[in-house]
Amino acid sequence: MTETKTFVRNKFSEYYQKHSPSIKPPTQIEKREFGFLALKERFMIRHKGFKNVNDLTKFLKTLVPSDVYYSSAYYEKPEEKMEEKSWLGADLIFDIDADHIPTPCAKTHDKWTCNNCGTAGKGVLPEKCPACGEQKFDEKTWPCEVCLESAKVETTKLIDMLTRDFGFHSKEISVSFSGHRGYHLHVETKEVQALDSMARKEIVDYILGIGLETSFHGLGEERGEMKSSVLVGPSLDDSGWRGRIARGTYEFLLTTTPEELENTGLKKKIIDTLTQHKETILESWKEKGPWGVIKGVGVEKWRKIAQRGADIQSAKIDTVVTTDVHRLIRLTNTLHGKTGLKKIEVPIPDIERFDPLKSAIAFKEGTVTILVSDAPEFRLGDQTYGPYKNRQIELPTAAALLLLCKGMAEVKEEK
Amino acid sequence: MAKYPFTNEAAEYVRNLDLKIEDMSNPILTRAEQRIEEALLYAHVNTGSRNNEIEIPSFPVAVMMVASTADTLMKRRYALAEAKRVYNLLNEEEKDMILKIASAFNWRIRLTNNIPPYEFALSFTDYLKNTTRFQAKQWKLVNRIVVDGEVYLTQDHTARLLEEEVRAHIEKKLDTKGKFALPQNVADRLEQLKKTFIKQKGKIQFEEFPKEVNITAFPPCIKNMYDNINSGHHLSHIGRFALTSFLINIGMTPENVINLYRSLSDFNERLTRYQVEHIAGGRGSRTKYIPPRCNTLRTHGVCTSTDQICKGTRHPLAYYRRKLRTIKTKTPTEQTQK
């Protein structure tokens, strides 16, 4: 092991020696499968089972893994091969990761290198390498504040849907910061455990608005008086997706630009009409909404606009995590191997004020001297660091560990 | 009870009759036979006799008879027909009766007039349990009003969902194993019904795929991934699964599928072979996997472009089957044109 690896391992070991009492085991620990990423060799150890939390913490202290996962599923025999585990049910889980959200920072802090030709760049990963056309990259992502804030906004939208539409009590939902770039949500109520993958897919589609058709939510033509047809649509205070479509449409029309309307697939003439009547549209929400208020904007145009509204209201969750009924997910209060931060639970009432870059700090004491090759400016706790380029510097343990785990720095040898 | 003979109440009634199939009166057997015959031939069961002593026991007898055939298609068709009968009845029923039948299946449902024209509110988990087989867009959860954990439904919707519940319930009953020693005369009559059905079945069953893989009949999503792989481009996990299971199902050999992945920069023969053979049903659970439906591919972003045939299909394999047919019918005319 290199100096850096040894250092990281020692720190992780120290954490599990000291803080293992804080590790809250998942409910029915004896029915869960556990998985660990070994710090030394970087391979996955799966199909582990534990009778109680003591056995688990003992194991953590000996192995010192870089990452600890457990199954959202409950099994009769969690240590058996997949097809012999005997699935009993699974929690309903959601993952919101900055990777899936278009963020205002445009991910300028992320770097990628083409595996094939070595071409490198910054920002959102391109679909193909601009130089050779290959599609495999080595990615270096960064948990930036803007990204984390966007993830939080999506999390808040998801909580709103889960409580108002799906009727879960906020006490039945546990929310955590993953320790890297996003948030996890767990629902463990009995009634959701039996849901199969197809049913969970329907929930995913609901939350992302996939397959949503505004015609099923009251947007359409109705026969009015005198046989003429009248355009009607949802109102702001309607329930479920109806209200969401209305509120999203309101927000979209309030903040949109002509360019964006063009991207929505609207023609110049319609865009002009909408821009001219912006005031009328805003006023209209006090009554029946803008549908049918503006002459020349027909039902098909409104559908396009309302779809954009729906898109604003949808919560950008990862589709695979929720539909996979055998998923392994990070255990709360364990360390994230890419940051040295810990996964930490966020009480729902505190989510607005929650500061992931403060609360998730696992190492609060001491300093380390490291050689930083290249790091952006970043904040951890109340302190801002960097940017650094080829610099030797003494940093608080948590900040140093973040750069070491990210592969942006090496430990300076002690002499 | 005669209308809804699958309820516990009806089962209890039959149990108390203490009937034995050997000395069962002819009218019960005749009615049971009639139920099956109608189901097999017309996918429908009439409401039938008004005499409860015949009507109620005729249902469990019919179930027993169908169960003993061990013919999956016959079982499915019988369950569907009985369920359709229930749908037609429920649509006309008093709301209280709907609640009663629903509670027999432990549904959490209640009457409501909060959001007209909806009259029922059903817990979303019960809703999902009975709609995942449905394909129409109106049944997608995202297109329903969902408030506080409940989905709002009309009476017709509710009856349709109960039909689904009844269908699954009867299918489960039909799958209970155990040999019934049917009296000779009953067995003979059943044999007769079976023969009639097999004739009918010939018309229903799907044709097999031809041996040759026809790339021009691939749906757009599969074609796109196939081209990507051929030019050495990376595919998502779900993409790989969809492509592999599709190719296996239309008759490509695992060996040829493995070769397809060879051009990838991260190709690992041992791993690829394991995964492809697993999907083909040669390893592990020994189930042969079929590709995900269009709906699922859409959720995971695999479906990127659609064409005319896509509009009428819900599954990549169904697309392939249909496209093959259009190609087949076209080819002779093209040849004559030459």
Short mmCIF file of N, CA and C in Angstrom, two decimals, chain B residues 213-327:
data_model
loop_
_atom_site.label_atom_id
_atom_site.label_comp_id
_atom_site.label_asym_id
_atom_site.label_seq_id
_atom_site.Cartn_x
_atom_site.Cartn_y
_atom_site.Cartn_z
N VAL B 213 -31.90 -14.70 -38.06
CA VAL B 213 -32.09 -13.39 -37.43
C VAL B 213 -32.21 -12.34 -38.53
N ASN B 214 -33.26 -11.54 -38.45
CA ASN B 214 -33.48 -10.54 -39.49
C ASN B 214 -33.30 -9.13 -38.93
N ILE B 215 -32.14 -8.55 -39.21
CA ILE B 215 -31.79 -7.26 -38.60
C ILE B 215 -32.75 -6.15 -39.03
N THR B 216 -33.25 -6.24 -40.26
CA THR B 216 -34.12 -5.16 -40.73
C THR B 216 -35.45 -5.13 -39.98
N ALA B 217 -35.75 -6.20 -39.23
CA ALA B 217 -37.01 -6.20 -38.48
C ALA B 217 -36.82 -5.77 -37.03
N PHE B 218 -35.59 -5.36 -36.63
CA PHE B 218 -35.35 -4.90 -35.26
C PHE B 218 -36.13 -3.62 -34.98
N PRO B 219 -36.67 -3.48 -33.78
CA PRO B 219 -37.26 -2.18 -33.41
C PRO B 219 -36.16 -1.11 -33.29
N PRO B 220 -36.49 0.17 -33.39
CA PRO B 220 -35.49 1.23 -33.40
C PRO B 220 -34.53 1.20 -32.22
N CYS B 221 -35.04 0.91 -31.00
CA CYS B 221 -34.17 0.91 -29.82
C CYS B 221 -33.09 -0.16 -29.95
N ILE B 222 -33.52 -1.37 -30.36
CA ILE B 222 -32.59 -2.49 -30.47
C ILE B 222 -31.59 -2.23 -31.61
N LYS B 223 -32.11 -1.73 -32.73
CA LYS B 223 -31.26 -1.45 -33.89
C LYS B 223 -30.17 -0.46 -33.49
N ASN B 224 -30.59 0.57 -32.77
CA ASN B 224 -29.68 1.62 -32.33
C ASN B 224 -28.56 1.04 -31.44
N MET B 225 -28.95 0.18 -30.49
CA MET B 225 -27.95 -0.40 -29.58
C MET B 225 -27.05 -1.38 -30.33
N TYR B 226 -27.67 -2.12 -31.25
CA TYR B 226 -26.93 -3.09 -32.04
C TYR B 226 -25.85 -2.39 -32.86
N ASP B 227 -26.22 -1.27 -33.49
CA ASP B 227 -25.26 -0.49 -34.27
C ASP B 227 -24.16 0.08 -33.38
N ASN B 228 -24.58 0.56 -32.21
CA ASN B 228 -23.60 1.13 -31.27
C ASN B 228 -22.55 0.10 -30.87
N ILE B 229 -23.04 -1.09 -30.53
CA ILE B 229 -22.13 -2.15 -30.10
C ILE B 229 -21.19 -2.51 -31.25
N ASN B 230 -21.73 -2.57 -32.44
CA ASN B 230 -20.91 -2.93 -33.59
C ASN B 230 -19.82 -1.92 -33.87
N SER B 231 -20.08 -0.66 -33.51
CA SER B 231 -19.02 0.33 -33.72
C SER B 231 -18.24 0.56 -32.44
N GLY B 232 -18.35 -0.40 -31.51
CA GLY B 232 -17.50 -0.37 -30.32
C GLY B 232 -17.92 0.62 -29.26
N HIS B 233 -19.20 1.05 -29.30
CA HIS B 233 -19.64 2.04 -28.33
C HIS B 233 -20.21 1.41 -27.07
N HIS B 234 -20.08 2.17 -26.00
CA HIS B 234 -20.48 1.72 -24.68
C HIS B 234 -22.01 1.69 -24.56
N LEU B 235 -22.53 0.73 -23.77
CA LEU B 235 -23.98 0.64 -23.53
C LEU B 235 -24.25 0.58 -22.04
N SER B 236 -25.39 1.13 -21.61
CA SER B 236 -25.76 1.06 -20.20
C SER B 236 -26.07 -0.39 -19.83
N HIS B 237 -26.11 -0.68 -18.52
CA HIS B 237 -26.41 -2.04 -18.06
C HIS B 237 -27.74 -2.53 -18.59
N ILE B 238 -28.76 -1.67 -18.42
CA ILE B 238 -30.09 -2.08 -18.83
C ILE B 238 -30.15 -2.24 -20.35
N GLY B 239 -29.37 -1.41 -21.05
CA GLY B 239 -29.28 -1.51 -22.51
C GLY B 239 -28.70 -2.86 -22.92
N ARG B 240 -27.62 -3.25 -22.24
CA ARG B 240 -27.00 -4.54 -22.54
C ARG B 240 -27.96 -5.68 -22.28
N PHE B 241 -28.69 -5.56 -21.17
CA PHE B 241 -29.64 -6.61 -20.83
C PHE B 241 -30.74 -6.70 -21.89
N ALA B 242 -31.28 -5.54 -22.29
CA ALA B 242 -32.35 -5.52 -23.28
C ALA B 242 -31.87 -6.12 -24.60
N LEU B 243 -30.69 -5.68 -25.05
CA LEU B 243 -30.15 -6.15 -26.33
C LEU B 243 -29.90 -7.66 -26.29
N THR B 244 -29.20 -8.11 -25.23
CA THR B 244 -28.85 -9.52 -25.13
C THR B 244 -30.10 -10.40 -25.07
N SER B 245 -31.04 -10.05 -24.20
CA SER B 245 -32.22 -10.90 -24.06
C SER B 245 -33.05 -10.88 -25.35
N PHE B 246 -33.06 -9.75 -26.04
CA PHE B 246 -33.78 -9.67 -27.30
C PHE B 246 -33.17 -10.65 -28.32
N LEU B 247 -31.85 -10.56 -28.48
CA LEU B 247 -31.17 -11.39 -29.48
C LEU B 247 -31.32 -12.88 -29.16
N ILE B 248 -31.21 -13.22 -27.88
CA ILE B 248 -31.36 -14.62 -27.47
C ILE B 248 -32.76 -15.12 -27.81
N ASN B 249 -33.75 -14.27 -27.52
CA ASN B 249 -35.13 -14.69 -27.73
C ASN B 249 -35.53 -14.84 -29.20
N ILE B 250 -34.87 -14.07 -30.08
CA ILE B 250 -35.21 -14.23 -31.48
C ILE B 250 -34.35 -15.30 -32.13
N GLY B 251 -33.56 -15.99 -31.32
CA GLY B 251 -32.88 -17.17 -31.82
C GLY B 251 -31.41 -17.04 -32.13
N MET B 252 -30.78 -15.93 -31.73
CA MET B 252 -29.34 -15.84 -31.93
C MET B 252 -28.66 -16.74 -30.89
N THR B 253 -27.58 -17.41 -31.26
CA THR B 253 -26.92 -18.29 -30.30
C THR B 253 -26.11 -17.45 -29.31
N PRO B 254 -25.97 -17.94 -28.06
CA PRO B 254 -25.16 -17.21 -27.08
C PRO B 254 -23.77 -16.90 -27.64
N GLU B 255 -23.20 -17.84 -28.39
CA GLU B 255 -21.87 -17.64 -28.95
C GLU B 255 -21.82 -16.38 -29.83
N ASN B 256 -22.82 -16.24 -30.69
CA ASN B 256 -22.86 -15.07 -31.57
C ASN B 256 -23.09 -13.78 -30.81
N VAL B 257 -23.88 -13.87 -29.74
CA VAL B 257 -24.12 -12.67 -28.94
C VAL B 257 -22.81 -12.25 -28.27
N ILE B 258 -22.07 -13.22 -27.74
CA ILE B 258 -20.80 -12.91 -27.07
C ILE B 258 -19.84 -12.24 -28.06
N ASN B 259 -19.81 -12.76 -29.28
CA ASN B 259 -18.92 -12.19 -30.30
C ASN B 259 -19.24 -10.73 -30.59
N LEU B 260 -20.51 -10.43 -30.48
CA LEU B 260 -20.96 -9.06 -30.72
C LEU B 260 -20.29 -8.08 -29.75
N TYR B 261 -20.13 -8.52 -28.50
CA TYR B 261 -19.56 -7.64 -27.49
C TYR B 261 -18.03 -7.57 -27.56
N ARG B 262 -17.45 -8.44 -28.39
CA ARG B 262 -16.00 -8.54 -28.47
C ARG B 262 -15.31 -7.23 -28.85
N SER B 263 -16.02 -6.40 -29.64
CA SER B 263 -15.38 -5.17 -30.12
C SER B 263 -15.29 -4.08 -29.04
N LEU B 264 -15.89 -4.32 -27.89
CA LEU B 264 -15.85 -3.29 -26.85
C LEU B 264 -14.50 -3.23 -26.16
N SER B 265 -14.12 -1.99 -25.79
CA SER B 265 -12.79 -1.81 -25.20
C SER B 265 -12.69 -2.52 -23.84
N ASP B 266 -13.82 -2.64 -23.15
CA ASP B 266 -13.75 -3.27 -21.83
C ASP B 266 -14.23 -4.73 -21.87
N PHE B 267 -14.15 -5.36 -23.05
CA PHE B 267 -14.64 -6.72 -23.20
C PHE B 267 -13.89 -7.68 -22.28
N ASN B 268 -14.67 -8.50 -21.57
CA ASN B 268 -14.08 -9.50 -20.69
C ASN B 268 -14.81 -10.80 -20.99
N GLU B 269 -14.13 -11.70 -21.68
CA GLU B 269 -14.79 -12.89 -22.20
C GLU B 269 -15.50 -13.69 -21.11
N ARG B 270 -14.81 -13.90 -19.99
CA ARG B 270 -15.37 -14.75 -18.94
C ARG B 270 -16.67 -14.16 -18.39
N LEU B 271 -16.61 -12.83 -18.12
CA LEU B 271 -17.76 -12.14 -17.55
C LEU B 271 -18.92 -12.09 -18.54
N THR B 272 -18.60 -11.73 -19.78
CA THR B 272 -19.64 -11.63 -20.81
C THR B 272 -20.31 -12.98 -21.01
N ARG B 273 -19.48 -14.03 -21.09
CA ARG B 273 -20.04 -15.37 -21.29
C ARG B 273 -20.98 -15.73 -20.14
N TYR B 274 -20.54 -15.42 -18.93
CA TYR B 274 -21.38 -15.73 -17.78
C TYR B 274 -22.72 -15.01 -17.89
N GLN B 275 -22.66 -13.70 -18.22
CA GLN B 275 -23.90 -12.91 -18.24
C GLN B 275 -24.83 -13.33 -19.37
N VAL B 276 -24.25 -13.55 -20.56
CA VAL B 276 -25.08 -13.94 -21.70
C VAL B 276 -25.73 -15.30 -21.44
N GLU B 277 -24.94 -16.23 -20.93
CA GLU B 277 -25.49 -17.57 -20.66
C GLU B 277 -26.53 -17.53 -19.55
N HIS B 278 -26.32 -16.62 -18.62
CA HIS B 278 -27.31 -16.47 -17.55
C HIS B 278 -28.65 -16.01 -18.14
N ILE B 279 -28.58 -15.02 -19.02
CA ILE B 279 -29.81 -14.49 -19.64
C ILE B 279 -30.47 -15.56 -20.51
N ALA B 280 -29.64 -16.39 -21.14
CA ALA B 280 -30.18 -17.44 -22.01
C ALA B 280 -30.76 -18.60 -21.19
N GLY B 281 -30.60 -18.53 -19.88
CA GLY B 281 -31.20 -19.55 -19.03
C GLY B 281 -30.31 -20.75 -18.79
N GLY B 282 -29.04 -20.62 -19.13
CA GLY B 282 -28.14 -21.75 -18.99
C GLY B 282 -27.46 -21.83 -17.63
N ARG B 283 -27.65 -20.81 -16.80
CA ARG B 283 -26.96 -20.78 -15.53
C ARG B 283 -27.89 -20.35 -14.41
N GLY B 284 -27.40 -20.43 -13.21
CA GLY B 284 -28.11 -19.90 -12.05
C GLY B 284 -29.53 -20.39 -11.96
N SER B 285 -30.47 -19.43 -12.01
CA SER B 285 -31.86 -19.77 -11.76
C SER B 285 -32.47 -20.56 -12.92
N ARG B 286 -31.77 -20.65 -14.05
CA ARG B 286 -32.22 -21.41 -15.22
C ARG B 286 -33.48 -20.84 -15.86
N THR B 287 -33.79 -19.59 -15.52
CA THR B 287 -34.91 -18.98 -16.23
C THR B 287 -34.34 -18.27 -17.44
N LYS B 288 -35.07 -18.38 -18.56
CA LYS B 288 -34.65 -17.64 -19.73
C LYS B 288 -35.32 -16.28 -19.64
N TYR B 289 -34.53 -15.22 -19.73
CA TYR B 289 -35.09 -13.89 -19.56
C TYR B 289 -35.64 -13.36 -20.88
N ILE B 290 -36.71 -12.58 -20.79
CA ILE B 290 -37.17 -11.89 -21.98
C ILE B 290 -36.88 -10.40 -21.80
N PRO B 291 -36.74 -9.66 -22.91
CA PRO B 291 -36.39 -8.25 -22.77
C PRO B 291 -37.50 -7.47 -22.06
N PRO B 292 -37.15 -6.33 -21.43
CA PRO B 292 -38.17 -5.51 -20.77
C PRO B 292 -39.17 -4.97 -21.80
N ARG B 293 -40.36 -4.64 -21.30
CA ARG B 293 -41.37 -4.06 -22.19
C ARG B 293 -40.97 -2.64 -22.59
N CYS B 294 -41.65 -2.13 -23.63
CA CYS B 294 -41.40 -0.78 -24.11
C CYS B 294 -41.50 0.23 -22.97
N ASN B 295 -42.54 0.06 -22.15
CA ASN B 295 -42.76 0.95 -21.02
C ASN B 295 -41.55 1.08 -20.13
N THR B 296 -40.97 -0.07 -19.80
CA THR B 296 -39.81 -0.09 -18.92
C THR B 296 -38.61 0.54 -19.61
N LEU B 297 -38.44 0.23 -20.91
CA LEU B 297 -37.32 0.80 -21.64
C LEU B 297 -37.43 2.32 -21.69
N ARG B 298 -38.67 2.80 -21.74
CA ARG B 298 -38.89 4.24 -21.74
C ARG B 298 -38.46 4.83 -20.40
N THR B 299 -38.84 4.18 -19.31
CA THR B 299 -38.47 4.67 -17.98
C THR B 299 -36.96 4.84 -17.85
N HIS B 300 -36.21 3.87 -18.39
CA HIS B 300 -34.76 3.88 -18.21
C HIS B 300 -34.03 4.55 -19.37
N GLY B 301 -34.78 5.22 -20.23
CA GLY B 301 -34.15 6.01 -21.28
C GLY B 301 -33.52 5.20 -22.40
N VAL B 302 -33.90 3.93 -22.56
CA VAL B 302 -33.36 3.13 -23.66
C VAL B 302 -34.13 3.41 -24.96
N CYS B 303 -35.42 3.71 -24.82
CA CYS B 303 -36.26 4.01 -25.97
C CYS B 303 -36.01 5.45 -26.37
N THR B 304 -35.39 5.65 -27.55
CA THR B 304 -35.05 7.02 -27.92
C THR B 304 -35.87 7.52 -29.10
N SER B 305 -36.14 6.62 -30.06
CA SER B 305 -36.96 7.07 -31.18
C SER B 305 -37.98 5.99 -31.48
N THR B 306 -39.14 6.40 -31.98
CA THR B 306 -40.17 5.41 -32.27
C THR B 306 -40.63 5.55 -33.72
N ASP B 307 -41.17 4.50 -34.26
CA ASP B 307 -41.74 4.59 -35.60
C ASP B 307 -43.20 4.14 -35.58
N GLN B 308 -43.78 4.00 -36.75
CA GLN B 308 -45.20 3.70 -36.85
C GLN B 308 -45.56 2.39 -36.14
N ILE B 309 -44.72 1.35 -36.32
CA ILE B 309 -45.03 0.05 -35.73
C ILE B 309 -44.97 0.14 -34.19
N CYS B 310 -44.04 0.94 -33.67
CA CYS B 310 -43.90 1.11 -32.22
C CYS B 310 -45.22 1.54 -31.61
N LYS B 311 -45.96 2.38 -32.31
CA LYS B 311 -47.21 2.92 -31.74
C LYS B 311 -48.19 1.82 -31.39
N GLY B 312 -48.16 0.74 -32.15
CA GLY B 312 -49.13 -0.33 -31.90
C GLY B 312 -48.57 -1.47 -31.07
N THR B 313 -47.32 -1.36 -30.61
CA THR B 313 -46.74 -2.49 -29.87
C THR B 313 -46.28 -2.05 -28.49
N ARG B 314 -46.16 -3.04 -27.60
CA ARG B 314 -45.76 -2.74 -26.22
C ARG B 314 -44.51 -3.50 -25.84
N HIS B 315 -44.02 -4.28 -26.76
CA HIS B 315 -42.87 -5.11 -26.41
C HIS B 315 -41.96 -5.24 -27.63
N PRO B 316 -40.65 -5.14 -27.42
CA PRO B 316 -39.73 -5.23 -28.56
C PRO B 316 -39.92 -6.53 -29.37
N LEU B 317 -40.23 -7.64 -28.68
CA LEU B 317 -40.40 -8.90 -29.41
C LEU B 317 -41.67 -8.87 -30.26
N ALA B 318 -42.70 -8.19 -29.75
CA ALA B 318 -43.95 -8.08 -30.52
C ALA B 318 -43.71 -7.24 -31.77
N TYR B 319 -42.87 -6.21 -31.61
CA TYR B 319 -42.51 -5.38 -32.76
C TYR B 319 -41.84 -6.25 -33.83
N TYR B 320 -40.88 -7.05 -33.39
CA TYR B 320 -40.11 -7.89 -34.30
C TYR B 320 -41.03 -8.84 -35.06
N ARG B 321 -41.95 -9.44 -34.30
CA ARG B 321 -42.88 -10.40 -34.91
C ARG B 321 -43.73 -9.71 -35.97
N ARG B 322 -44.21 -8.54 -35.63
CA ARG B 322 -45.08 -7.82 -36.55
C ARG B 322 -44.33 -7.36 -37.80
N LYS B 323 -43.14 -6.82 -37.57
CA LYS B 323 -42.34 -6.32 -38.70
C LYS B 323 -41.98 -7.47 -39.64
N LEU B 324 -41.65 -8.62 -39.06
CA LEU B 324 -41.32 -9.79 -39.89
C LEU B 324 -42.48 -10.11 -40.82
N ARG B 325 -43.68 -10.02 -40.27
CA ARG B 325 -44.87 -10.33 -41.05
C ARG B 325 -45.00 -9.36 -42.22
N THR B 326 -44.80 -8.07 -41.96
CA THR B 326 -44.93 -7.09 -43.04
C THR B 326 -43.84 -7.32 -44.09
N ILE B 327 -42.66 -7.70 -43.63
CA ILE B 327 -41.58 -7.95 -44.59
C ILE B 327 -41.94 -9.15 -45.47
#
